PDB file of C-alpha atoms and ligand atoms in Angstrom:
ATOM      1  CA  MET A   1       0.000   0.000   0.000  1.00 76.00           C
ATOM      2  CA  THR A   2       1.420   3.403  -0.991  1.00 90.00           C
ATOM      3  CA  TYR A   3       0.532   6.310   1.243  1.00 97.00           C
ATOM      4  CA  THR A   4       0.933  10.024   0.484  1.00 97.00           C
ATOM      5  CA  SER A   5       0.216  11.642   3.851  1.00 98.00           C
ATOM      6  CA  ILE A   6       1.539   9.160   6.423  1.00 98.00           C
ATOM      7  CA  LEU A   7       4.671   7.055   6.874  1.00 98.00           C
ATOM      8  CA  VAL A   8       4.235   3.495   8.042  1.00 98.00           C
ATOM      9  CA  GLU A   9       6.848   1.157   9.475  1.00 98.00           C
ATOM     10  CA  GLN A  10       7.131  -1.886  11.678  1.00 98.00           C
ATOM     11  CA  ARG A  11       9.481  -1.573  14.689  1.00 97.00           C
ATOM     12  CA  GLY A  12       9.743  -4.969  16.335  1.00 97.00           C
ATOM     13  CA  HIS A  13       6.189  -5.881  17.262  1.00 98.00           C
ATOM     14  CA  VAL A  14       4.987  -2.287  17.061  1.00 98.00           C
ATOM     15  CA  GLY A  15       3.307  -0.595  14.114  1.00 98.00           C
ATOM     16  CA  LEU A  16       4.480   3.019  13.832  1.00 98.00           C
ATOM     17  CA  ILE A  17       2.400   5.510  11.860  1.00 98.00           C
ATOM     18  CA  THR A  18       3.833   8.998  11.372  1.00 98.00           C
ATOM     19  CA  LEU A  19       1.495  11.759  10.201  1.00 98.00           C
ATOM     20  CA  ASN A  20       3.365  13.373   7.341  1.00 98.00           C
ATOM     21  CA  ARG A  21       1.998  16.713   6.155  1.00 98.00           C
ATOM     22  CA  PRO A  22       4.606  18.896   7.900  1.00 98.00           C
ATOM     23  CA  GLN A  23       3.952  21.842   5.561  1.00 97.00           C
ATOM     24  CA  ALA A  24       0.402  22.019   6.992  1.00 98.00           C
ATOM     25  CA  LEU A  25       1.357  21.107  10.587  1.00 98.00           C
ATOM     26  CA  ASN A  26      -0.193  17.691   9.887  1.00 98.00           C
ATOM     27  CA  ALA A  27      -3.678  19.145   9.370  1.00 98.00           C
ATOM     28  CA  LEU A  28      -6.019  16.188   9.120  1.00 98.00           C
ATOM     29  CA  ASN A  29      -7.467  16.192   5.624  1.00 97.00           C
ATOM     30  CA  ARG A  30      -9.616  13.428   4.241  1.00 96.00           C
ATOM     31  CA  THR A  31      -6.735  11.620   2.525  1.00 97.00           C
ATOM     32  CA  LEU A  32      -4.609  11.579   5.679  1.00 98.00           C
ATOM     33  CA  LEU A  33      -7.466  10.317   7.840  1.00 98.00           C
ATOM     34  CA  MET A  34      -8.365   7.571   5.351  1.00 97.00           C
ATOM     35  CA  GLU A  35      -4.739   6.467   5.138  1.00 98.00           C
ATOM     36  CA  LEU A  36      -4.356   6.558   8.921  1.00 98.00           C
ATOM     37  CA  MET A  37      -7.421   4.390   9.476  1.00 98.00           C
ATOM     38  CA  GLU A  38      -6.362   1.923   6.742  1.00 98.00           C
ATOM     39  CA  ALA A  39      -2.886   1.624   8.276  1.00 98.00           C
ATOM     40  CA  LEU A  40      -4.305   1.115  11.777  1.00 98.00           C
ATOM     41  CA  GLU A  41      -6.714  -1.556  10.510  1.00 98.00           C
ATOM     42  CA  ALA A  42      -3.894  -3.321   8.623  1.00 98.00           C
ATOM     43  CA  PHE A  43      -1.722  -3.412  11.765  1.00 98.00           C
ATOM     44  CA  ASP A  44      -4.733  -4.564  13.799  1.00 98.00           C
ATOM     45  CA  ALA A  45      -5.091  -7.550  11.441  1.00 98.00           C
ATOM     46  CA  ASN A  46      -1.342  -8.338  11.390  1.00 98.00           C
ATOM     47  CA  PRO A  47      -0.453 -11.074  13.923  1.00 96.00           C
ATOM     48  CA  GLU A  48       3.168  -9.846  14.134  1.00 96.00           C
ATOM     49  CA  ILE A  49       1.960  -6.539  15.608  1.00 98.00           C
ATOM     50  CA  GLY A  50       0.929  -6.163  19.253  1.00 98.00           C
ATOM     51  CA  ALA A  51       0.433  -2.407  19.560  1.00 98.00           C
ATOM     52  CA  MET A  52       0.525   0.758  17.470  1.00 98.00           C
ATOM     53  CA  VAL A  53       2.014   4.234  17.892  1.00 98.00           C
ATOM     54  CA  ILE A  54       0.712   7.320  16.090  1.00 98.00           C
ATOM     55  CA  SER A  55       3.156  10.207  15.947  1.00 98.00           C
ATOM     56  CA  GLY A  56       3.646  13.511  14.169  1.00 98.00           C
ATOM     57  CA  ASN A  57       6.820  15.555  14.250  1.00 98.00           C
ATOM     58  CA  GLU A  58       8.469  17.669  16.962  1.00 98.00           C
ATOM     59  CA  LYS A  59       6.557  20.816  15.956  1.00 98.00           C
ATOM     60  CA  ALA A  60       3.120  19.313  15.456  1.00 98.00           C
ATOM     61  CA  PHE A  61       1.253  16.131  16.250  1.00 98.00           C
ATOM     62  CA  ALA A  62      -1.635  17.648  14.260  1.00 98.00           C
ATOM     63  CA  ALA A  63      -3.025  21.210  14.155  1.00 98.00           C
ATOM     64  CA  GLY A  64      -6.597  20.038  13.632  1.00 97.00           C
ATOM     65  CA  ALA A  65      -8.954  19.202  10.810  1.00 97.00           C
ATOM     66  CA  ASP A  66      -7.869  20.772   7.527  1.00 97.00           C
ATOM     67  CA  ILE A  67      -9.524  24.203   7.606  1.00 98.00           C
ATOM     68  CA  LYS A  68      -8.759  24.864   3.928  1.00 97.00           C
ATOM     69  CA  GLU A  69     -10.540  21.660   2.897  1.00 96.00           C
ATOM     70  CA  MET A  70     -13.783  22.580   4.690  1.00 96.00           C
ATOM     71  CA  ALA A  71     -13.849  26.404   4.688  1.00 97.00           C
ATOM     72  CA  GLU A  72     -16.272  26.698   1.729  1.00 97.00           C
ATOM     73  CA  ALA A  73     -18.312  23.549   2.338  1.00 97.00           C
ATOM     74  CA  SER A  74     -22.065  23.607   2.913  1.00 97.00           C
ATOM     75  CA  ALA A  75     -23.666  21.672   5.765  1.00 97.00           C
ATOM     76  CA  VAL A  76     -24.979  19.130   3.270  1.00 97.00           C
ATOM     77  CA  GLU A  77     -21.512  18.679   1.742  1.00 97.00           C
ATOM     78  CA  MET A  78     -20.032  18.211   5.221  1.00 96.00           C
ATOM     79  CA  LEU A  79     -22.717  15.652   6.021  1.00 96.00           C
ATOM     80  CA  GLU A  80     -22.147  13.773   2.763  1.00 96.00           C
ATOM     81  CA  ARG A  81     -18.360  13.798   3.068  1.00 95.00           C
ATOM     82  CA  ASP A  82     -18.601  12.832   6.751  1.00 95.00           C
ATOM     83  CA  THR A  83     -14.844  13.203   7.146  1.00 94.00           C
ATOM     84  CA  ILE A  84     -15.261  13.157  10.901  1.00 93.00           C
ATOM     85  CA  GLY A  85     -16.939   9.745  10.565  1.00 94.00           C
ATOM     86  CA  LEU A  86     -13.464   8.438   9.691  1.00 95.00           C
ATOM     87  CA  PHE A  87     -12.396   9.138  13.284  1.00 93.00           C
ATOM     88  CA  ASP A  88     -14.927   6.552  14.473  1.00 93.00           C
ATOM     89  CA  ARG A  89     -12.933   3.766  12.838  1.00 97.00           C
ATOM     90  CA  ILE A  90     -10.231   4.148  15.499  1.00 97.00           C
ATOM     91  CA  ARG A  91     -12.780   3.027  18.099  1.00 96.00           C
ATOM     92  CA  ARG A  92     -12.992  -0.383  16.447  1.00 97.00           C
ATOM     93  CA  ILE A  93      -9.225  -1.020  16.655  1.00 98.00           C
ATOM     94  CA  LYS A  94      -8.714  -3.898  19.086  1.00 98.00           C
ATOM     95  CA  LYS A  95      -4.992  -3.569  19.803  1.00 98.00           C
ATOM     96  CA  PRO A  96      -3.666  -0.725  21.974  1.00 98.00           C
ATOM     97  CA  VAL A  97      -2.901   2.559  20.192  1.00 98.00           C
ATOM     98  CA  ILE A  98      -0.520   5.068  21.779  1.00 98.00           C
ATOM     99  CA  ALA A  99      -0.262   8.705  20.674  1.00 98.00           C
ATOM    100  CA  ALA A 100       3.257  10.179  20.781  1.00 98.00           C
ATOM    101  CA  VAL A 101       2.561  13.908  20.919  1.00 98.00           C
ATOM    102  CA  SER A 102       5.031  16.751  20.475  1.00 98.00           C
ATOM    103  CA  GLY A 103       4.153  20.350  19.615  1.00 98.00           C
ATOM    104  CA  TRP A 104       0.603  21.210  18.578  1.00 98.00           C
ATOM    105  CA  ALA A 105      -2.283  18.843  19.265  1.00 98.00           C
ATOM    106  CA  LEU A 106      -5.145  21.170  18.394  1.00 98.00           C
ATOM    107  CA  GLY A 107      -8.768  20.635  17.406  1.00 98.00           C
ATOM    108  CA  GLY A 108      -9.006  17.338  15.534  1.00 98.00           C
ATOM    109  CA  GLY A 109      -5.356  16.709  16.515  1.00 98.00           C
ATOM    110  CA  CYS A 110      -6.238  16.834  20.207  1.00 98.00           C
ATOM    111  CA  GLU A 111      -9.316  14.716  19.462  1.00 98.00           C
ATOM    112  CA  LEU A 112      -7.199  12.159  17.598  1.00 98.00           C
ATOM    113  CA  ALA A 113      -4.760  11.948  20.527  1.00 98.00           C
ATOM    114  CA  MET A 114      -7.689  11.485  22.928  1.00 98.00           C
ATOM    115  CA  SER A 115      -9.096   8.720  20.701  1.00 98.00           C
ATOM    116  CA  CYS A 116      -5.919   6.751  21.345  1.00 98.00           C
ATOM    117  CA  ASP A 117      -5.614   4.563  24.438  1.00 98.00           C
ATOM    118  CA  MET A 118      -2.654   6.390  25.963  1.00 98.00           C
ATOM    119  CA  ILE A 119      -0.718   9.576  25.296  1.00 98.00           C
ATOM    120  CA  ILE A 120       3.019  10.106  25.728  1.00 98.00           C
ATOM    121  CA  ALA A 121       3.769  13.833  25.502  1.00 98.00           C
ATOM    122  CA  SER A 122       6.982  15.721  24.883  1.00 98.00           C
ATOM    123  CA  GLU A 123       7.670  18.770  27.068  1.00 98.00           C
ATOM    124  CA  SER A 124       6.707  20.976  24.117  1.00 98.00           C
ATOM    125  CA  ALA A 125       3.262  19.421  23.595  1.00 98.00           C
ATOM    126  CA  ARG A 126       0.291  21.823  23.610  1.00 98.00           C
ATOM    127  CA  PHE A 127      -3.296  20.588  23.741  1.00 98.00           C
ATOM    128  CA  GLY A 128      -6.251  22.732  22.728  1.00 98.00           C
ATOM    129  CA  GLN A 129      -9.656  22.930  21.082  1.00 98.00           C
ATOM    130  CA  PRO A 130      -9.475  26.257  19.214  1.00 98.00           C
ATOM    131  CA  GLU A 131     -12.531  25.683  16.996  1.00 98.00           C
ATOM    132  CA  ILE A 132     -14.351  28.564  18.725  1.00 98.00           C
ATOM    133  CA  THR A 133     -11.796  30.946  17.165  1.00 98.00           C
ATOM    134  CA  ILE A 134     -12.950  29.916  13.664  1.00 98.00           C
ATOM    135  CA  GLY A 135     -16.657  30.005  14.451  1.00 98.00           C
ATOM    136  CA  VAL A 136     -17.371  26.339  15.136  1.00 98.00           C
ATOM    137  CA  ILE A 137     -17.041  23.750  17.917  1.00 98.00           C
ATOM    138  CA  PRO A 138     -15.129  20.458  18.183  1.00 98.00           C
ATOM    139  CA  GLY A 139     -16.709  17.800  15.978  1.00 97.00           C
ATOM    140  CA  ALA A 140     -14.616  14.691  16.573  1.00 97.00           C
ATOM    141  CA  GLY A 141     -15.292  14.063  20.245  1.00 97.00           C
ATOM    142  CA  GLY A 142     -13.588  17.049  21.905  1.00 98.00           C
ATOM    143  CA  THR A 143     -16.547  18.157  23.992  1.00 98.00           C
ATOM    144  CA  GLN A 144     -17.193  14.584  25.143  1.00 97.00           C
ATOM    145  CA  ARG A 145     -13.732  13.099  25.723  1.00 97.00           C
ATOM    146  CA  LEU A 146     -12.236  16.243  27.289  1.00 97.00           C
ATOM    147  CA  THR A 147     -15.162  16.543  29.688  1.00 97.00           C
ATOM    148  CA  ARG A 148     -14.919  12.892  30.709  1.00 96.00           C
ATOM    149  CA  THR A 149     -11.155  13.131  31.189  1.00 97.00           C
ATOM    150  CA  ILE A 150     -10.379  16.557  32.655  1.00 97.00           C
ATOM    151  CA  GLY A 151     -13.813  17.541  33.973  1.00 97.00           C
ATOM    152  CA  LYS A 152     -16.460  20.063  33.032  1.00 98.00           C
ATOM    153  CA  ALA A 153     -14.886  23.281  34.322  1.00 98.00           C
ATOM    154  CA  LEU A 154     -11.627  23.022  32.395  1.00 98.00           C
ATOM    155  CA  ALA A 155     -13.321  21.540  29.315  1.00 98.00           C
ATOM    156  CA  MET A 156     -15.615  24.589  29.238  1.00 98.00           C
ATOM    157  CA  GLU A 157     -12.630  26.932  29.379  1.00 98.00           C
ATOM    158  CA  MET A 158     -10.792  25.057  26.634  1.00 98.00           C
ATOM    159  CA  VAL A 159     -13.730  24.733  24.256  1.00 98.00           C
ATOM    160  CA  LEU A 160     -15.449  28.071  24.917  1.00 98.00           C
ATOM    161  CA  ASN A 161     -12.353  30.234  25.317  1.00 98.00           C
ATOM    162  CA  ASN A 162      -9.462  28.438  23.573  1.00 98.00           C
ATOM    163  CA  ARG A 163      -7.515  27.717  26.747  1.00 98.00           C
ATOM    164  CA  THR A 164      -4.588  25.522  25.776  1.00 98.00           C
ATOM    165  CA  LEU A 165      -2.850  23.092  28.114  1.00 98.00           C
ATOM    166  CA  THR A 166       0.895  22.710  28.436  1.00 98.00           C
ATOM    167  CA  ALA A 167       2.244  19.179  28.613  1.00 98.00           C
ATOM    168  CA  GLN A 168       2.653  19.494  32.397  1.00 98.00           C
ATOM    169  CA  GLU A 169      -0.938  20.713  32.800  1.00 98.00           C
ATOM    170  CA  ALA A 170      -2.166  17.849  30.612  1.00 98.00           C
ATOM    171  CA  LEU A 171      -0.308  15.473  32.926  1.00 98.00           C
ATOM    172  CA  GLN A 172      -1.726  17.147  36.027  1.00 98.00           C
ATOM    173  CA  PHE A 173      -5.299  16.844  34.697  1.00 98.00           C
ATOM    174  CA  GLY A 174      -4.933  13.211  33.600  1.00 97.00           C
ATOM    175  CA  LEU A 175      -5.015  13.777  29.840  1.00 98.00           C
ATOM    176  CA  VAL A 176      -1.589  12.234  29.229  1.00 98.00           C
ATOM    177  CA  ASN A 177       0.311   9.311  30.749  1.00 98.00           C
ATOM    178  CA  ARG A 178       3.708  10.981  31.019  1.00 98.00           C
ATOM    179  CA  VAL A 179       5.802  13.899  29.856  1.00 98.00           C
ATOM    180  CA  VAL A 180       9.352  13.375  28.614  1.00 98.00           C
ATOM    181  CA  PRO A 181      12.029  15.539  26.956  1.00 98.00           C
ATOM    182  CA  VAL A 182      11.458  16.210  23.247  1.00 98.00           C
ATOM    183  CA  GLU A 183      14.403  14.004  22.227  1.00 98.00           C
ATOM    184  CA  ARG A 184      12.821  11.008  23.954  1.00 98.00           C
ATOM    185  CA  TYR A 185       9.058  11.163  23.430  1.00 98.00           C
ATOM    186  CA  LEU A 186       8.925   8.840  20.435  1.00 98.00           C
ATOM    187  CA  GLU A 187      11.302   6.265  21.932  1.00 98.00           C
ATOM    188  CA  GLU A 188       9.304   6.358  25.178  1.00 98.00           C
ATOM    189  CA  ALA A 189       6.058   5.654  23.292  1.00 98.00           C
ATOM    190  CA  LEU A 190       7.676   2.882  21.230  1.00 98.00           C
ATOM    191  CA  THR A 191       9.138   1.258  24.366  1.00 98.00           C
ATOM    192  CA  LEU A 192       5.763   1.324  26.114  1.00 98.00           C
ATOM    193  CA  ALA A 193       4.100  -0.126  22.999  1.00 98.00           C
ATOM    194  CA  GLU A 194       6.742  -2.882  22.726  1.00 98.00           C
ATOM    195  CA  GLU A 195       6.278  -3.786  26.404  1.00 98.00           C
ATOM    196  CA  ILE A 196       2.519  -4.118  25.925  1.00 98.00           C
ATOM    197  CA  ALA A 197       3.099  -6.044  22.667  1.00 98.00           C
ATOM    198  CA  SER A 198       5.149  -8.598  24.634  1.00 98.00           C
ATOM    199  CA  ARG A 199       2.175  -9.444  26.884  1.00 98.00           C
ATOM    200  CA  ALA A 200      -0.539 -12.061  26.335  1.00 98.00           C
ATOM    201  CA  PRO A 201      -2.324 -10.643  23.248  1.00 97.00           C
ATOM    202  CA  LEU A 202      -5.853 -11.846  23.987  1.00 98.00           C
ATOM    203  CA  ALA A 203      -5.670 -10.597  27.580  1.00 98.00           C
ATOM    204  CA  VAL A 204      -4.456  -7.198  26.321  1.00 98.00           C
ATOM    205  CA  ARG A 205      -7.316  -7.054  23.842  1.00 98.00           C
ATOM    206  CA  LEU A 206      -9.996  -7.980  26.374  1.00 98.00           C
ATOM    207  CA  ALA A 207      -8.498  -5.642  28.990  1.00 98.00           C
ATOM    208  CA  LYS A 208      -8.701  -2.718  26.560  1.00 98.00           C
ATOM    209  CA  GLU A 209     -12.279  -3.641  25.717  1.00 98.00           C
ATOM    210  CA  ALA A 210     -13.236  -3.821  29.417  1.00 98.00           C
ATOM    211  CA  ILE A 211     -11.642  -0.457  30.269  1.00 98.00           C
ATOM    212  CA  ASN A 212     -13.449   1.187  27.356  1.00 97.00           C
ATOM    213  CA  ALA A 213     -16.716  -0.323  28.635  1.00 96.00           C
ATOM    214  CA  ALA A 214     -16.219   1.817  31.759  1.00 96.00           C
ATOM    215  CA  LEU A 215     -16.693   4.921  29.612  1.00 93.00           C
ATOM    216  CA  GLU A 216     -19.757   3.704  27.763  1.00 93.00           C
ATOM    217  CA  THR A 217     -21.916   1.818  30.261  1.00 95.00           C
ATOM    218  CA  SER A 218     -23.327   1.776  33.775  1.00 97.00           C
ATOM    219  CA  LEU A 219     -21.131   0.290  36.542  1.00 97.00           C
ATOM    220  CA  SER A 220     -23.242  -2.886  36.595  1.00 97.00           C
ATOM    221  CA  GLU A 221     -22.934  -3.398  32.838  1.00 97.00           C
ATOM    222  CA  GLY A 222     -19.222  -2.592  32.950  1.00 97.00           C
ATOM    223  CA  LEU A 223     -18.584  -5.040  35.787  1.00 97.00           C
ATOM    224  CA  ALA A 224     -20.530  -7.729  33.909  1.00 97.00           C
ATOM    225  CA  ALA A 225     -18.495  -7.075  30.735  1.00 97.00           C
ATOM    226  CA  GLU A 226     -15.255  -7.279  32.733  1.00 98.00           C
ATOM    227  CA  ARG A 227     -16.296 -10.569  34.373  1.00 98.00           C
ATOM    228  CA  ARG A 228     -17.284 -12.103  31.013  1.00 98.00           C
ATOM    229  CA  ASN A 229     -13.881 -11.225  29.590  1.00 98.00           C
ATOM    230  CA  PHE A 230     -12.108 -12.568  32.702  1.00 98.00           C
ATOM    231  CA  TYR A 231     -13.900 -15.929  32.475  1.00 98.00           C
ATOM    232  CA  LEU A 232     -13.459 -16.018  28.683  1.00 98.00           C
ATOM    233  CA  LEU A 233      -9.677 -15.846  29.089  1.00 98.00           C
ATOM    234  CA  PHE A 234      -9.820 -19.249  30.821  1.00 98.00           C
ATOM    235  CA  ALA A 235     -10.590 -20.632  27.358  1.00 98.00           C
ATOM    236  CA  THR A 236      -7.145 -19.516  26.136  1.00 98.00           C
ATOM    237  CA  GLU A 237      -3.892 -21.452  26.052  1.00 98.00           C
ATOM    238  CA  ASP A 238      -2.149 -18.314  27.294  1.00 98.00           C
ATOM    239  CA  GLN A 239      -4.091 -18.384  30.589  1.00 98.00           C
ATOM    240  CA  LYS A 240      -2.966 -21.970  31.205  1.00 98.00           C
ATOM    241  CA  GLU A 241       0.605 -21.080  30.228  1.00 98.00           C
ATOM    242  CA  GLY A 242       0.671 -17.867  32.303  1.00 98.00           C
ATOM    243  CA  MET A 243      -0.511 -19.488  35.514  1.00 98.00           C
ATOM    244  CA  LYS A 244       1.640 -22.610  34.973  1.00 98.00           C
ATOM    245  CA  ALA A 245       4.726 -20.443  34.343  1.00 98.00           C
ATOM    246  CA  PHE A 246       4.040 -18.516  37.577  1.00 98.00           C
ATOM    247  CA  ILE A 247       3.873 -21.757  39.580  1.00 98.00           C
ATOM    248  CA  GLU A 248       6.980 -23.167  37.843  1.00 98.00           C
ATOM    249  CA  LYS A 249       8.817 -19.854  38.421  1.00 98.00           C
ATOM    250  CA  ARG A 250       9.657 -19.290  34.746  1.00 98.00           C
ATOM    251  CA  LYS A 251       8.824 -16.745  32.047  1.00 97.00           C
ATOM    252  CA  PRO A 252       5.604 -17.495  30.138  1.00 97.00           C
ATOM    253  CA  GLN A 253       5.686 -18.131  26.388  1.00 97.00           C
ATOM    254  CA  TRP A 254       2.609 -16.473  24.872  1.00 98.00           C
ATOM    255  CA  LYS A 255       0.946 -17.923  21.776  1.00 96.00           C
ATOM    256  CA  GLY A 256      -1.932 -15.494  21.341  1.00 94.00           C
ATOM    257  CA  LYS A 257      -4.285 -18.471  21.499  1.00 95.00           C
TER     258      LYS A 257
HETATM  259  N1  CAA B  16      -5.817  23.370   8.543  1.00 69.94           N
HETATM  260  C1  CAA B  16      -5.195  23.696   7.407  1.00 69.94           C
HETATM  261  N2  CAA B  16      -3.962  24.249   7.374  1.00 69.94           N
HETATM  262  C2  CAA B  16      -3.347  24.473   8.552  1.00 69.94           C
HETATM  263  C3  CAA B  16      -3.944  24.143   9.788  1.00 69.94           C
HETATM  264  C4  CAA B  16      -5.243  23.552   9.748  1.00 69.94           C
HETATM  265  N3  CAA B  16      -5.884  23.162  10.856  1.00 69.94           N
HETATM  266  N4  CAA B  16      -3.109  24.483  10.782  1.00 69.94           N
HETATM  267  C5  CAA B  16      -2.009  25.002  10.195  1.00 69.94           C
HETATM  268  N5  CAA B  16      -2.153  24.993   8.852  1.00 69.94           N
HETATM  269  C6  CAA B  16      -1.207  25.474   7.829  1.00 69.94           C
HETATM  270  C7  CAA B  16      -1.189  26.991   7.768  1.00 69.94           C
HETATM  271  O1  CAA B  16      -2.250  27.464   6.963  1.00 69.94           O
HETATM  272  C8  CAA B  16       0.167  27.240   7.162  1.00 69.94           C
HETATM  273  O2  CAA B  16       0.095  26.992   5.785  1.00 69.94           O
HETATM  274  P1  CAA B  16       0.689  28.094   4.721  1.00 69.94           P
HETATM  275  O3  CAA B  16       2.158  28.095   4.994  1.00 69.94           O
HETATM  276  O4  CAA B  16       0.309  27.519   3.399  1.00 69.94           O
HETATM  277  O5  CAA B  16       0.045  29.384   5.062  1.00 69.94           O
HETATM  278  C9  CAA B  16       1.034  26.131   7.779  1.00 69.94           C
HETATM  279  O6  CAA B  16       0.117  25.133   8.211  1.00 69.94           O
HETATM  280  C10 CAA B  16       1.841  26.596   8.971  1.00 69.94           C
HETATM  281  O7  CAA B  16       0.939  27.192   9.901  1.00 69.94           O
HETATM  282  P2  CAA B  16       1.166  28.653  10.549  1.00 69.94           P
HETATM  283  O8  CAA B  16       1.912  29.530   9.597  1.00 69.94           O
HETATM  284  O9  CAA B  16      -0.166  29.137  11.012  1.00 69.94           O
HETATM  285  O10 CAA B  16       2.121  28.249  11.765  1.00 69.94           O
HETATM  286  P3  CAA B  16       2.311  29.024  13.156  1.00 69.94           P
HETATM  287  O11 CAA B  16       3.464  28.361  13.798  1.00 69.94           O
HETATM  288  O12 CAA B  16       2.340  30.491  12.923  1.00 69.94           O
HETATM  289  O13 CAA B  16       0.957  28.725  13.985  1.00 69.94           O
HETATM  290  C11 CAA B  16      -0.800  27.304  14.857  1.00 69.94           C
HETATM  291  C12 CAA B  16       0.683  27.441  14.436  1.00 69.94           C
HETATM  292  C13 CAA B  16      -1.056  28.154  16.111  1.00 69.94           C
HETATM  293  C14 CAA B  16      -1.049  25.830  15.168  1.00 69.94           C
HETATM  294  C15 CAA B  16      -1.727  27.794  13.718  1.00 69.94           C
HETATM  295  O14 CAA B  16      -1.331  27.164  12.498  1.00 69.94           O
HETATM  296  C16 CAA B  16      -3.188  27.497  13.918  1.00 69.94           C
HETATM  297  O15 CAA B  16      -3.845  28.184  14.669  1.00 69.94           O
HETATM  298  N6  CAA B  16      -3.740  26.478  13.190  1.00 69.94           N
HETATM  299  C17 CAA B  16      -5.156  26.162  13.205  1.00 69.94           C
HETATM  300  C18 CAA B  16      -5.570  25.471  14.508  1.00 69.94           C
HETATM  301  C19 CAA B  16      -7.059  25.224  14.506  1.00 69.94           C
HETATM  302  O16 CAA B  16      -7.879  26.114  14.481  1.00 69.94           O
HETATM  303  N7  CAA B  16      -7.428  23.930  14.553  1.00 69.94           N
HETATM  304  C20 CAA B  16      -8.814  23.485  14.601  1.00 69.94           C
HETATM  305  C21 CAA B  16      -9.279  23.098  13.222  1.00 69.94           C
HETATM  306  S1  CAA B  16     -11.009  22.733  13.146  1.00 69.94           S
HETATM  307  C22 CAA B  16     -11.169  21.157  13.764  1.00 69.94           C
HETATM  308  O17 CAA B  16     -10.198  20.483  14.113  1.00 69.94           O
HETATM  309  C23 CAA B  16     -12.578  20.621  13.856  1.00 69.94           C
HETATM  310  C24 CAA B  16     -12.734  19.293  14.505  1.00 69.94           C
HETATM  311  O18 CAA B  16     -13.064  19.190  15.666  1.00 69.94           O
HETATM  312  C25 CAA B  16     -12.536  18.053  13.742  1.00 69.94           C
END
């Protein structure tokens, strides 16, 4: 598959996708989003891959949806194009996806980072939802995911008044997992992804699914989903191997079965 707006490579058991429109600060146009989702889905289906990392460059993870692509569009055209609908495909990815964020993560860029399972930020990362400054509001989950993650008060300030968060503030408010120097943010994300990729694949998949259930359901439904997944794992060879290896005091050999 040849891509024009992303770079794709395999690093060990990790699929690395680099957003590659530096001249536009990685603005998320339709082509880029389609390529990104195709690459994620291909890695998700590849048994050699255990986790994915999405990165940009030091200056920008992504400065939002491509304003030039939508500036003249009518509501009907926007509805028919449904570019934002492409974002939904990331929700169906079963393997963990980590965002490695440096520089700007604005608008759709911040929403893309929040759609990932974890965020590793460089010290220069800046998170914001500046749509209000161009006469609109977030459209790819910003009002929902920010509010669930950092709370209503700060989400209001960010969305209604373009308050941006520094990397340290994002860490303080629970938006990112950790903040590291710019030179190390990508390696840190790749190392975390490789560590997760070395774990029992079906347990990782069902753990991710259960955590996401916490955001979508009542506590009772979430607990039931968790318990189903826990019991289901006793149908896997990896559960037998993991518990046997513990008792025999050796390292488990995962099969993903
Ligand atoms: N769409 C299209 N092009 C963009 C862009 C975007 N979101 N962000 C930056 N660019 C382009 C600029 O137009 C510029 O291109 P030219 O050289 O051809 O003029 C190039 O990238 C470099 O940008 P700047 O010269 O503006 O760089 P800067 O360092 O001076 O400023 C910035 C950086 C503060 C991030 C500024 O570019 C900016 O404010 N960008 C727009 C941010 C924004 O409003 N994002 C929200 C988009 S709407 C959205 O995302 C909706 C949604 O929820 C899905």
